[in-house]
Tab-separated table of C-alpha atoms (C1' of nucleotides) in Angstrom:
chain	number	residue	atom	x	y	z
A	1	UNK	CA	284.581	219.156	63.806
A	2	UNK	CA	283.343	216.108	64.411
A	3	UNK	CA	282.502	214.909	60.791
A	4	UNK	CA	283.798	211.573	59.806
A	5	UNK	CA	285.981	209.473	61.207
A	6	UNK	CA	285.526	210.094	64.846
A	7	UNK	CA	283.124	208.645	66.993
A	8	UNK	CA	279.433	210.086	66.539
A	9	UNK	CA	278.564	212.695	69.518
A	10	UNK	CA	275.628	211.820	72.105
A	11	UNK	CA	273.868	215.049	70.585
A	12	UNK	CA	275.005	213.746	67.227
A	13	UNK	CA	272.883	210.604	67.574
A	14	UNK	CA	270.268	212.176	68.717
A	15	UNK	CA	269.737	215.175	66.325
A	16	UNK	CA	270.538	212.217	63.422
A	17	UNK	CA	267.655	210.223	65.374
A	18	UNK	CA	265.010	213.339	64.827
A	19	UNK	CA	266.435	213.779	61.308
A	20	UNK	CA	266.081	210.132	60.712
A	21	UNK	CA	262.199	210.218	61.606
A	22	UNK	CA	261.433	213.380	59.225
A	23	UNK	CA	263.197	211.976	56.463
A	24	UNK	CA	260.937	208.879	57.043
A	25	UNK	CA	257.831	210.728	57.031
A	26	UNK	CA	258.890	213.429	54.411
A	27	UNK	CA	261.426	211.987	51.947
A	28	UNK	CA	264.604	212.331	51.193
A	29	UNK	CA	263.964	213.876	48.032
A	30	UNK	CA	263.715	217.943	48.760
A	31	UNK	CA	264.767	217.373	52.053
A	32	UNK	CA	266.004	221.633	52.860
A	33	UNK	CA	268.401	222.151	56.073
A	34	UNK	CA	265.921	224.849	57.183
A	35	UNK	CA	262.319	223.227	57.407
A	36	UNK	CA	264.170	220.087	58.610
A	37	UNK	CA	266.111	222.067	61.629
A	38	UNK	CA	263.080	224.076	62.653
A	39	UNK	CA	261.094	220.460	62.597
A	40	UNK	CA	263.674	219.069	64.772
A	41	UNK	CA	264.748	221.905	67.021
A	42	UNK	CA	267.899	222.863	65.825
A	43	UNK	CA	269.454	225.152	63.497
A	44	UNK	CA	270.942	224.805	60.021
A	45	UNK	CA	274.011	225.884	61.771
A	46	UNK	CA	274.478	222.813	64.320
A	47	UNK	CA	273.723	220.372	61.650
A	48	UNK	CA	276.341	221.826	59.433
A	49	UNK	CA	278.755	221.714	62.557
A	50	UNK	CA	278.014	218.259	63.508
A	51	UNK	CA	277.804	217.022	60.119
A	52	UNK	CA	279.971	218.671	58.200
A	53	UNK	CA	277.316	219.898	55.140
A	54	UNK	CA	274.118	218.669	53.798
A	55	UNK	CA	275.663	215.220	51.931
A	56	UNK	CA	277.436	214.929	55.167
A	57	UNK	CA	273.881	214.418	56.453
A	58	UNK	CA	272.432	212.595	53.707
A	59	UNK	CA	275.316	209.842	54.117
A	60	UNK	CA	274.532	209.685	57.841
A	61	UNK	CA	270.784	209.290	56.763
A	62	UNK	CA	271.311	206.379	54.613
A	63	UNK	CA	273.673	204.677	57.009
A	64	UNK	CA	270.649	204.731	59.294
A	65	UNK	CA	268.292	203.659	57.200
A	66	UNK	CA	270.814	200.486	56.632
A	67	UNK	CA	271.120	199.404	60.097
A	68	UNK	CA	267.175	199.002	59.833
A	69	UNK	CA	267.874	196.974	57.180
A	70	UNK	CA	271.172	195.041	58.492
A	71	UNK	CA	268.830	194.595	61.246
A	72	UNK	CA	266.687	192.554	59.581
A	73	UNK	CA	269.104	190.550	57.340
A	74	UNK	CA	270.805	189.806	60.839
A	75	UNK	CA	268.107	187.807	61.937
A	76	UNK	CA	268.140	185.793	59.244
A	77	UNK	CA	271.861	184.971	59.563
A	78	UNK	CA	271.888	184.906	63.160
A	79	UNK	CA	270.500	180.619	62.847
A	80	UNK	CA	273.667	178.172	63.107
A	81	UNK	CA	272.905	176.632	60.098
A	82	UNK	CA	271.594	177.477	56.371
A	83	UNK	CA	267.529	177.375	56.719
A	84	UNK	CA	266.955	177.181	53.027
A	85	UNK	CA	265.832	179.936	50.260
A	86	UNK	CA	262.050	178.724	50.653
A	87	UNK	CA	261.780	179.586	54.264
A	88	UNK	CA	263.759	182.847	53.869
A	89	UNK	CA	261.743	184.104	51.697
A	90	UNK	CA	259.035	183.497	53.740
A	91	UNK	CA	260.097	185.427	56.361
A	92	UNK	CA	261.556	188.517	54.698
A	93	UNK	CA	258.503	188.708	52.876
A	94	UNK	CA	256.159	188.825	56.022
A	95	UNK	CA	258.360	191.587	57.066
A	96	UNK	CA	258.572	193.558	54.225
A	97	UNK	CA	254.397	193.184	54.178
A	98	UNK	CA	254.197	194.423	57.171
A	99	UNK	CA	252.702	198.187	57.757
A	100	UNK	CA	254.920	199.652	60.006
A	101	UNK	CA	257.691	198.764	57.768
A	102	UNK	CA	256.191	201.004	54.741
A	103	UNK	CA	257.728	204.276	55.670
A	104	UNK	CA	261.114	202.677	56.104
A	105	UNK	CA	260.678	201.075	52.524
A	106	UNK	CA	259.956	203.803	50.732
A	107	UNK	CA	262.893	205.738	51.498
A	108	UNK	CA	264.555	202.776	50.778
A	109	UNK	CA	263.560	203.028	47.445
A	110	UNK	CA	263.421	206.709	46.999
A	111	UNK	CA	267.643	206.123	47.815
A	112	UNK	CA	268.010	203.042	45.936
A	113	UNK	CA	265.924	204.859	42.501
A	114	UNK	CA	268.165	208.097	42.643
A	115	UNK	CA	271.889	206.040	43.260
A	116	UNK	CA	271.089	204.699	39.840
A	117	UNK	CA	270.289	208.302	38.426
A	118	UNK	CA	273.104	210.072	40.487
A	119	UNK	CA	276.031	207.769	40.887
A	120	UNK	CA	278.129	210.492	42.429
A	121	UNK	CA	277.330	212.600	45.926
A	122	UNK	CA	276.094	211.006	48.680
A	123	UNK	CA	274.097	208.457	47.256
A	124	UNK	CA	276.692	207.307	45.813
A	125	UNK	CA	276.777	203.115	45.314
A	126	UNK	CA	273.745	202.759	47.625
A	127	UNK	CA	271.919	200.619	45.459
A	128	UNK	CA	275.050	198.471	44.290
A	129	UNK	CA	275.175	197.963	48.217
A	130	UNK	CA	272.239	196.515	49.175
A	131	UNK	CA	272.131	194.436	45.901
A	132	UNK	CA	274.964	192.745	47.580
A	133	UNK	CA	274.235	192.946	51.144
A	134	UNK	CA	270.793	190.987	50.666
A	135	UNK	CA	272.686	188.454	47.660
A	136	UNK	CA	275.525	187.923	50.540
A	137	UNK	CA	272.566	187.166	53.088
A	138	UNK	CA	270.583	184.563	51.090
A	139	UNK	CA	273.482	182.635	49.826
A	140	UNK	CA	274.269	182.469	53.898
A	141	UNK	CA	270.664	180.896	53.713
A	142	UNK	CA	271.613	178.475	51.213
A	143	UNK	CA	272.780	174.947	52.147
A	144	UNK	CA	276.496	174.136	51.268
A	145	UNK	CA	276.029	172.332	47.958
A	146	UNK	CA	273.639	174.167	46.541
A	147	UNK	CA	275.621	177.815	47.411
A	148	UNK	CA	278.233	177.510	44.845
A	149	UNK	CA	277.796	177.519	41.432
A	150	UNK	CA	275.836	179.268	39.075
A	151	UNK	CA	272.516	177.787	39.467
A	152	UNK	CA	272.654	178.847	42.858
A	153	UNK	CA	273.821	182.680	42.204
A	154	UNK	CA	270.655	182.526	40.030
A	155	UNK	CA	268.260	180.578	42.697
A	156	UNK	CA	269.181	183.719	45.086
A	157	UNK	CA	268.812	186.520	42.909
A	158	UNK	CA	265.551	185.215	41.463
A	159	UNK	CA	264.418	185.094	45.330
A	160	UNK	CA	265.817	188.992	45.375
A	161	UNK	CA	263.988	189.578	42.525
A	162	UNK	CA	260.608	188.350	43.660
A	163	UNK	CA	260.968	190.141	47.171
A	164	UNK	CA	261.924	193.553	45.757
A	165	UNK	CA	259.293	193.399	42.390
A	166	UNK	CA	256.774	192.247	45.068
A	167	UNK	CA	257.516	194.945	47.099
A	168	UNK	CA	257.468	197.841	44.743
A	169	UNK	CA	253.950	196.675	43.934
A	170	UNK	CA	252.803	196.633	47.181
A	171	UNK	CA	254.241	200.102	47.955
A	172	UNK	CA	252.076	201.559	44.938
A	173	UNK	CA	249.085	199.429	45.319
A	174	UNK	CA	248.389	199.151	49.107
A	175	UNK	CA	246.957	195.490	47.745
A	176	UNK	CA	248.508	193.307	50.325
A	177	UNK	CA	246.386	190.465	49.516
A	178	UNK	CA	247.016	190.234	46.409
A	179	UNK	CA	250.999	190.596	46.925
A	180	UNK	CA	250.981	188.105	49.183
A	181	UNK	CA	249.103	185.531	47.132
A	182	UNK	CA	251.735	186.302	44.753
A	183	UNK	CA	254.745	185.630	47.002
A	184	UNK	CA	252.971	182.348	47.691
A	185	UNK	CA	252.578	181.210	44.606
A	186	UNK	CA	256.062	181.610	44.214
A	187	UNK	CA	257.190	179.865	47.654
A	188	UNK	CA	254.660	176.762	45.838
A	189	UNK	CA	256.595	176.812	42.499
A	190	UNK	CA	260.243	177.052	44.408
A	191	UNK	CA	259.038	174.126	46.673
A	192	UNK	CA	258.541	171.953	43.684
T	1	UNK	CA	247.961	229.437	26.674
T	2	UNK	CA	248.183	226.009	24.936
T	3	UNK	CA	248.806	224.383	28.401
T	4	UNK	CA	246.622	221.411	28.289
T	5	UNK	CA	243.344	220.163	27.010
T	6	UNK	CA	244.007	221.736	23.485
T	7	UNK	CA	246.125	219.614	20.893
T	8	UNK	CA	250.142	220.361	21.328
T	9	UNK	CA	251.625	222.529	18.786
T	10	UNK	CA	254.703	221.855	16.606
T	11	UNK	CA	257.188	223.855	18.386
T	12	UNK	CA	256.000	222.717	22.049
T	13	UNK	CA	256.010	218.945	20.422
T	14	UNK	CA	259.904	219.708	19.568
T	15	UNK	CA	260.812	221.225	22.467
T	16	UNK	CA	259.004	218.463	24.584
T	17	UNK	CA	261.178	215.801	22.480
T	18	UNK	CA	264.233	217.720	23.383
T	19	UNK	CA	263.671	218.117	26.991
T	20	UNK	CA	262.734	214.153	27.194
T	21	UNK	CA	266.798	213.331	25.645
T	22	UNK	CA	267.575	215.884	28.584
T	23	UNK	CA	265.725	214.269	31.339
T	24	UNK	CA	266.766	210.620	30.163
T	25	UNK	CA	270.326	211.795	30.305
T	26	UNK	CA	269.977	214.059	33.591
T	27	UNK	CA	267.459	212.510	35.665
T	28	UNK	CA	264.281	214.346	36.941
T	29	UNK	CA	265.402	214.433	40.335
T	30	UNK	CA	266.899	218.089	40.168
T	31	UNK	CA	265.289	219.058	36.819
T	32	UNK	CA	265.856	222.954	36.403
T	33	UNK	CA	264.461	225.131	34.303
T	34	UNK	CA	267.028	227.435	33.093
T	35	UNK	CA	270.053	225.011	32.531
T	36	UNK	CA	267.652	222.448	31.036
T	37	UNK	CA	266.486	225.529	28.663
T	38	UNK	CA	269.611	226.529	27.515
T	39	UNK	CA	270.874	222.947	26.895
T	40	UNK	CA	268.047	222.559	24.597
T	41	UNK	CA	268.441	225.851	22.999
T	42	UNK	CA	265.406	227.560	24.228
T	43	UNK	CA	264.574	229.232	27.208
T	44	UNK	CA	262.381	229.148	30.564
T	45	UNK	CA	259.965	231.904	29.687
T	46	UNK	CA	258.898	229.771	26.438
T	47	UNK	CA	258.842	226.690	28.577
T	48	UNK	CA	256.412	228.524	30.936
T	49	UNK	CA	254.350	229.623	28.017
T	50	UNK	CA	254.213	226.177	26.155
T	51	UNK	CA	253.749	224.041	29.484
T	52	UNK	CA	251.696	226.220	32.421
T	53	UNK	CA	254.346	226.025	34.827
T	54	UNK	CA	256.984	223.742	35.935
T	55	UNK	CA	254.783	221.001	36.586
T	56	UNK	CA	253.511	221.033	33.892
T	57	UNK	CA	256.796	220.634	32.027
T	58	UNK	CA	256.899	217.202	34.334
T	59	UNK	CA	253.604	215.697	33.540
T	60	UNK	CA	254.714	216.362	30.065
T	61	UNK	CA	257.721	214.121	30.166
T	62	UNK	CA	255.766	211.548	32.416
T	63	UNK	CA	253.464	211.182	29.944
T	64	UNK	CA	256.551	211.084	27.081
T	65	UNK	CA	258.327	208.569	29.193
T	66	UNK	CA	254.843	206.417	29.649
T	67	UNK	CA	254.226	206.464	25.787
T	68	UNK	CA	257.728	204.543	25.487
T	69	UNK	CA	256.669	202.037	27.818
T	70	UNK	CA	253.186	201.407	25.921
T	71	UNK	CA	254.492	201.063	22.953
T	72	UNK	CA	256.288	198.002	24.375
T	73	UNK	CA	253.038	196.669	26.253
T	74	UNK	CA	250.885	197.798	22.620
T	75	UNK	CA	253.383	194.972	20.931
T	76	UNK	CA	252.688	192.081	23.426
T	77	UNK	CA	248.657	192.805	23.445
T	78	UNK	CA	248.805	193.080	19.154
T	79	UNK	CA	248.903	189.461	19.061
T	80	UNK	CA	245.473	187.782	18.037
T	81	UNK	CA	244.860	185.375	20.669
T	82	UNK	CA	246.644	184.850	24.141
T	83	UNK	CA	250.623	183.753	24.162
T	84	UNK	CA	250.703	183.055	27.792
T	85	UNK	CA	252.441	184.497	30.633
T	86	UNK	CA	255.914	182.870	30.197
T	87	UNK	CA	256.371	184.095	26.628
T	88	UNK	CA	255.028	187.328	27.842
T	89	UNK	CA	257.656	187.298	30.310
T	90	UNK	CA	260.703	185.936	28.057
T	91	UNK	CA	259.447	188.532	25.421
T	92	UNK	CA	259.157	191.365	28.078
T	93	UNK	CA	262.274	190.669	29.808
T	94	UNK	CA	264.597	190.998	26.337
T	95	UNK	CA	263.388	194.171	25.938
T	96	UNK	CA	264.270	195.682	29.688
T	97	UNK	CA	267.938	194.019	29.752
T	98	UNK	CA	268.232	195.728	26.241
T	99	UNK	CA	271.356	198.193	26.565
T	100	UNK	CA	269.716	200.996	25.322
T	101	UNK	CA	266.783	200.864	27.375
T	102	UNK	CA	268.653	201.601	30.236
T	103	UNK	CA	267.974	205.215	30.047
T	104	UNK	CA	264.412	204.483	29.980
T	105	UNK	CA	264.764	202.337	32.500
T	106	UNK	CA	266.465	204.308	35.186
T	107	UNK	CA	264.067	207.557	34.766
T	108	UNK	CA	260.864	204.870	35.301
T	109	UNK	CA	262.244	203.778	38.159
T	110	UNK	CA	263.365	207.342	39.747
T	111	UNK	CA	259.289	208.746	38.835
T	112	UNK	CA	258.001	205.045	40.329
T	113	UNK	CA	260.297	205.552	43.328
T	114	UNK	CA	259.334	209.658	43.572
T	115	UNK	CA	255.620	209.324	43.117
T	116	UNK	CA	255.671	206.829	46.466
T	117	UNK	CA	256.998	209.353	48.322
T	118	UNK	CA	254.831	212.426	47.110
T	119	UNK	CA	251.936	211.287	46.591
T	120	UNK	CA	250.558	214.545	45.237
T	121	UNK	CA	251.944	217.051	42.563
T	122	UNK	CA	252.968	216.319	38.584
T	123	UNK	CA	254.215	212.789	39.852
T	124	UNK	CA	250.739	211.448	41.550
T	125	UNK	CA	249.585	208.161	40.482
T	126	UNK	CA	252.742	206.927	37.933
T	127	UNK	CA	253.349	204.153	39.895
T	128	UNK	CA	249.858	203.267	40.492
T	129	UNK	CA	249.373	203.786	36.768
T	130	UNK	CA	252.001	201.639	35.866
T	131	UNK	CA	251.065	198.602	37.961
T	132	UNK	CA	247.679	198.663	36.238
T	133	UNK	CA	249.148	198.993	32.914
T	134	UNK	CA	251.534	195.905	33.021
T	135	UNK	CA	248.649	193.939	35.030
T	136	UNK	CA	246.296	194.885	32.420
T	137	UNK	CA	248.642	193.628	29.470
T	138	UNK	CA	249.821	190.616	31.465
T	139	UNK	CA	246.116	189.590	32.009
T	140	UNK	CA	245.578	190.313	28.310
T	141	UNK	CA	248.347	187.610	27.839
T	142	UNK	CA	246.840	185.149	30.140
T	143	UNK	CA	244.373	182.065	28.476
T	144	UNK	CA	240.759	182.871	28.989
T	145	UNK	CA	240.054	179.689	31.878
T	146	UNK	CA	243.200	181.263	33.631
T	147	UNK	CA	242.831	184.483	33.178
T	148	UNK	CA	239.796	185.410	35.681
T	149	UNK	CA	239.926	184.500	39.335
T	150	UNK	CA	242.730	184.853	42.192
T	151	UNK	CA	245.519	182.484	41.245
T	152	UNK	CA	245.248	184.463	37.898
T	153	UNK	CA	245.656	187.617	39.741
T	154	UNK	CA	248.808	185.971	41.339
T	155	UNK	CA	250.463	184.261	38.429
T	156	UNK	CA	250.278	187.710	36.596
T	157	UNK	CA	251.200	189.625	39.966
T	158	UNK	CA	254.029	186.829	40.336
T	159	UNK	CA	255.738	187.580	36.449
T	160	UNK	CA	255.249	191.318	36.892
T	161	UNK	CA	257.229	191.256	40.591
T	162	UNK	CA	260.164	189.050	39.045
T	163	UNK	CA	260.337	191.568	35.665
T	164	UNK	CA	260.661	194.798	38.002
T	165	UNK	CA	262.915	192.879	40.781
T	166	UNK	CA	264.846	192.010	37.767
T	167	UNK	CA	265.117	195.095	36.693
T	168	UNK	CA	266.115	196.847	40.150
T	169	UNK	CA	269.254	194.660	40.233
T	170	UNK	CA	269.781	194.658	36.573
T	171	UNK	CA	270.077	198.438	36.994
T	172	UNK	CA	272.152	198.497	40.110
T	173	UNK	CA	274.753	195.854	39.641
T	174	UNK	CA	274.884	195.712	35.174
T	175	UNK	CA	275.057	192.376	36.131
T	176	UNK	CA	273.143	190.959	32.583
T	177	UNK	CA	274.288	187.274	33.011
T	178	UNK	CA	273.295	186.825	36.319
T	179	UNK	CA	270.058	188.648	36.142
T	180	UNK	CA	269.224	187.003	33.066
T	181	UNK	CA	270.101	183.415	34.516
T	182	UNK	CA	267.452	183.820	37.343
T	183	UNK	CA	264.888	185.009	34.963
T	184	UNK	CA	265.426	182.059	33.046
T	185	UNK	CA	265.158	180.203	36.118
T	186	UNK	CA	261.842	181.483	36.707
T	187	UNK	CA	260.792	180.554	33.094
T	188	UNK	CA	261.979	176.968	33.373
T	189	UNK	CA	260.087	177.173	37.021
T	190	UNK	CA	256.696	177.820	35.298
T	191	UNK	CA	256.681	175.842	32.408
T	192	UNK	CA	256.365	173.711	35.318
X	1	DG	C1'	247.732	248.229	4.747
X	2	DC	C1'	246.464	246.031	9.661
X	3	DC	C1'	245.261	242.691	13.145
X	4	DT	C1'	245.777	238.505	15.549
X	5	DG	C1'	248.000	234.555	17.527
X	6	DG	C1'	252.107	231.872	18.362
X	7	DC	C1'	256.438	232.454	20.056
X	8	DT	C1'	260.471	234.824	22.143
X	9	DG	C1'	264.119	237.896	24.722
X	10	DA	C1'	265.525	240.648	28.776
X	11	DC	C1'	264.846	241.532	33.132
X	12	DA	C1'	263.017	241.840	37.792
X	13	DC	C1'	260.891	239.683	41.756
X	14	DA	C1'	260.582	237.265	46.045
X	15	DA	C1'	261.608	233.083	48.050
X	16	DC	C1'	264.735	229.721	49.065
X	17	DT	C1'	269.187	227.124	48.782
X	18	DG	C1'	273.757	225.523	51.223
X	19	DT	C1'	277.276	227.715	53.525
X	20	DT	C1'	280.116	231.081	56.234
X	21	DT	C1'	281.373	234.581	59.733
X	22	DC	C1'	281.339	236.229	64.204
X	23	DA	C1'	280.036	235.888	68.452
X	24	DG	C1'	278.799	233.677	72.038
X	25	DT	C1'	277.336	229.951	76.196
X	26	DA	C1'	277.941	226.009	79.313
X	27	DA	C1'	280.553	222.195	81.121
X	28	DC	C1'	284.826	220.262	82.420
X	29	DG	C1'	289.970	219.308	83.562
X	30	DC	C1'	293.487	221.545	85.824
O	1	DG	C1'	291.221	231.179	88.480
O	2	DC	C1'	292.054	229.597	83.045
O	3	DG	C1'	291.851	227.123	78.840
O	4	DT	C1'	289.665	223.813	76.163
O	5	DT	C1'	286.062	221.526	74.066
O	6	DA	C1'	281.295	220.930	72.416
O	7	DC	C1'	277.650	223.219	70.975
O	8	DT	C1'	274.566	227.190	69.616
O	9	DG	C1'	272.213	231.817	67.865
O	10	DA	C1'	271.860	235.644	64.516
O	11	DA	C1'	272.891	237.328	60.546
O	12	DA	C1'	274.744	237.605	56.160
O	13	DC	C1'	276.654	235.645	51.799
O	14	DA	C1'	276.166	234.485	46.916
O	15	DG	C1'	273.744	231.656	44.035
O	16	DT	C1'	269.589	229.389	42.270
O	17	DT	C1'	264.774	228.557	42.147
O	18	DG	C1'	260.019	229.209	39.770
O	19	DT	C1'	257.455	232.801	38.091
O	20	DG	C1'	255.736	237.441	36.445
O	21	DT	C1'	256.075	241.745	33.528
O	22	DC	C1'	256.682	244.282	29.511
O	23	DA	C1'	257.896	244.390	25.364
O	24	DG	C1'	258.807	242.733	20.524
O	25	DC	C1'	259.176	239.669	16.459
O	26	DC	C1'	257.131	237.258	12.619
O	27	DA	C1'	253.850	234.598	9.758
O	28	DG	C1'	248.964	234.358	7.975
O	29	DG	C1'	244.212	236.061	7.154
O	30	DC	C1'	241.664	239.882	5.620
DNA sequence: GCCTGGCTGACACAACTGTTTCAGTAACGC
DNA sequence: GCGTTACTGAAACAGTTGTGTCAGCCAGGC
């Protein structure tokens, strides 16, 4: 069985690539082996062979909804040098804005609401995780004095906190415009 | 059938009570009838007769769960006149970090998060709803010259994104210092 | 007395769940 | 040729799901 711990299967990646795009367009929520492996061309039986059982899948799931993610935070690491909080806002914002992005972000808050309501199974720690991943990124964005200390733990998280309330707004209210305005209000008052 | 439209009786106003402490405890996520029957000492045939069907036993506790949250907004809005959006914030914000709001807390976020991804059923609209509702209370908060127009819009879009961000990582990580810090932050940010 | 309305228990129903068992098929190294 | 490895189909398993059926209990009005 390859499971865990081996190196994914070409059929692997590409049954978790089809699984990947239903969960994006259905939820993860009552995601069901059967409807999924008929939707997908497969059977329940291959996905429990290549996966091991269903939270086998749902683990796989949410690691590929974090490379979208990773993706993203990557670019903003990827400059040589710290570009500032202001500026990386900026960006992460236009991206989370964006409409091809909405599908992605709403499993990525369907994962990160139930983690906090089921802190065991597969969803386990998700939302601890990319509390950290995007805190780790920012402070990367931060320039060298500023980074350390407490002020600046509370500079980045406040710039967390504006990009994810922002966003959970925008995912109910479809009011970009507003949202936006909103974000740059903020970039104003964190400019000075 | 009581069902809906017709004032609630005693019993199903008891047995709604009991099934909220259940669902603020278990989650809604994989709310079941029978264990959540006997836990609360009654049984799914009653809950079918007091509530329609199972969705109807969900709208229920939406609408429990979203009576708990106006009660909070009811207390900013009793004040006479306007306090302003950053004691509206300060005031707001003690009340989500509160420990034993966290229950609360966690089943808002898993309906917000759920009623993005399914759109229709017993969860359509809550997070829609609940956007309006803080807006509404946050406008109510706002000075009358500030109050109408767009930067309005966005300084009252702005406090409710950094409340909810807040939140998110306050509920993920437990983190209260930190969390707390950048909301300050944010405070000392718009007193300007 | 009886009737009515609110509530309840026991049970059956069909559909669906994740998972398992058994039996394959096709490709590849030797 | 043979054995091994990766994958697959069909069917069945036991358990759970929401819901329906039929009956019965008990208080209050008449």
């Amino acid at each position: 069985m390859p499971q865990e711990a081996t190196a994914p299967s070409a059929r692997q990646i590409e049954l978790l690539e089809a699984a990947y795009r239903y969960a994006l367009a259905h939820g993860l929520a009552d995601l069901s082996l059967r409807p999924l492996a008929t939707a997908i061309g497969s059977s329940p039986r291959v996905l429990m062979f290549l996966f091991g059982n269903k939270d086998g899948l749902v683990r796989a799931l949410l690691e590929r909804a974090r490379v979208d993610e990773l993706a993203l935070l990557d670019r903003l690491g990827r400059a040589g040098q710290p570009i500032g909080l202001v500026p990386a806002v900026e960006r992460v914002w236009a991206w989370l804005a964006a409409d091809e992005h909405r599908p992605l972000l709403r499993l990525w808050a369907e994962a990160y609401a139930r983690s906090l309501v089921e802190p065991e199974g597969a969803w386990a720690g998700f939302a601890r995780a990319t509390v950290d991943d995007w805190l780790a990124v920012l402070a990367a964005c931060q320039p060298q004095p500023e980074r350390d200390g407490e002020a600046g733990a509370a500079r980045r998280t406040l710039a967390l906190a504006v990009l994810r309330g922002a966003l959970l707004d925008l995912l109910a209210s479809d009011d970009e415009p507003r949202v936006t305005a909103a974000v740059r209000h903020q970039l104003a008052l964190l400019r000075g």
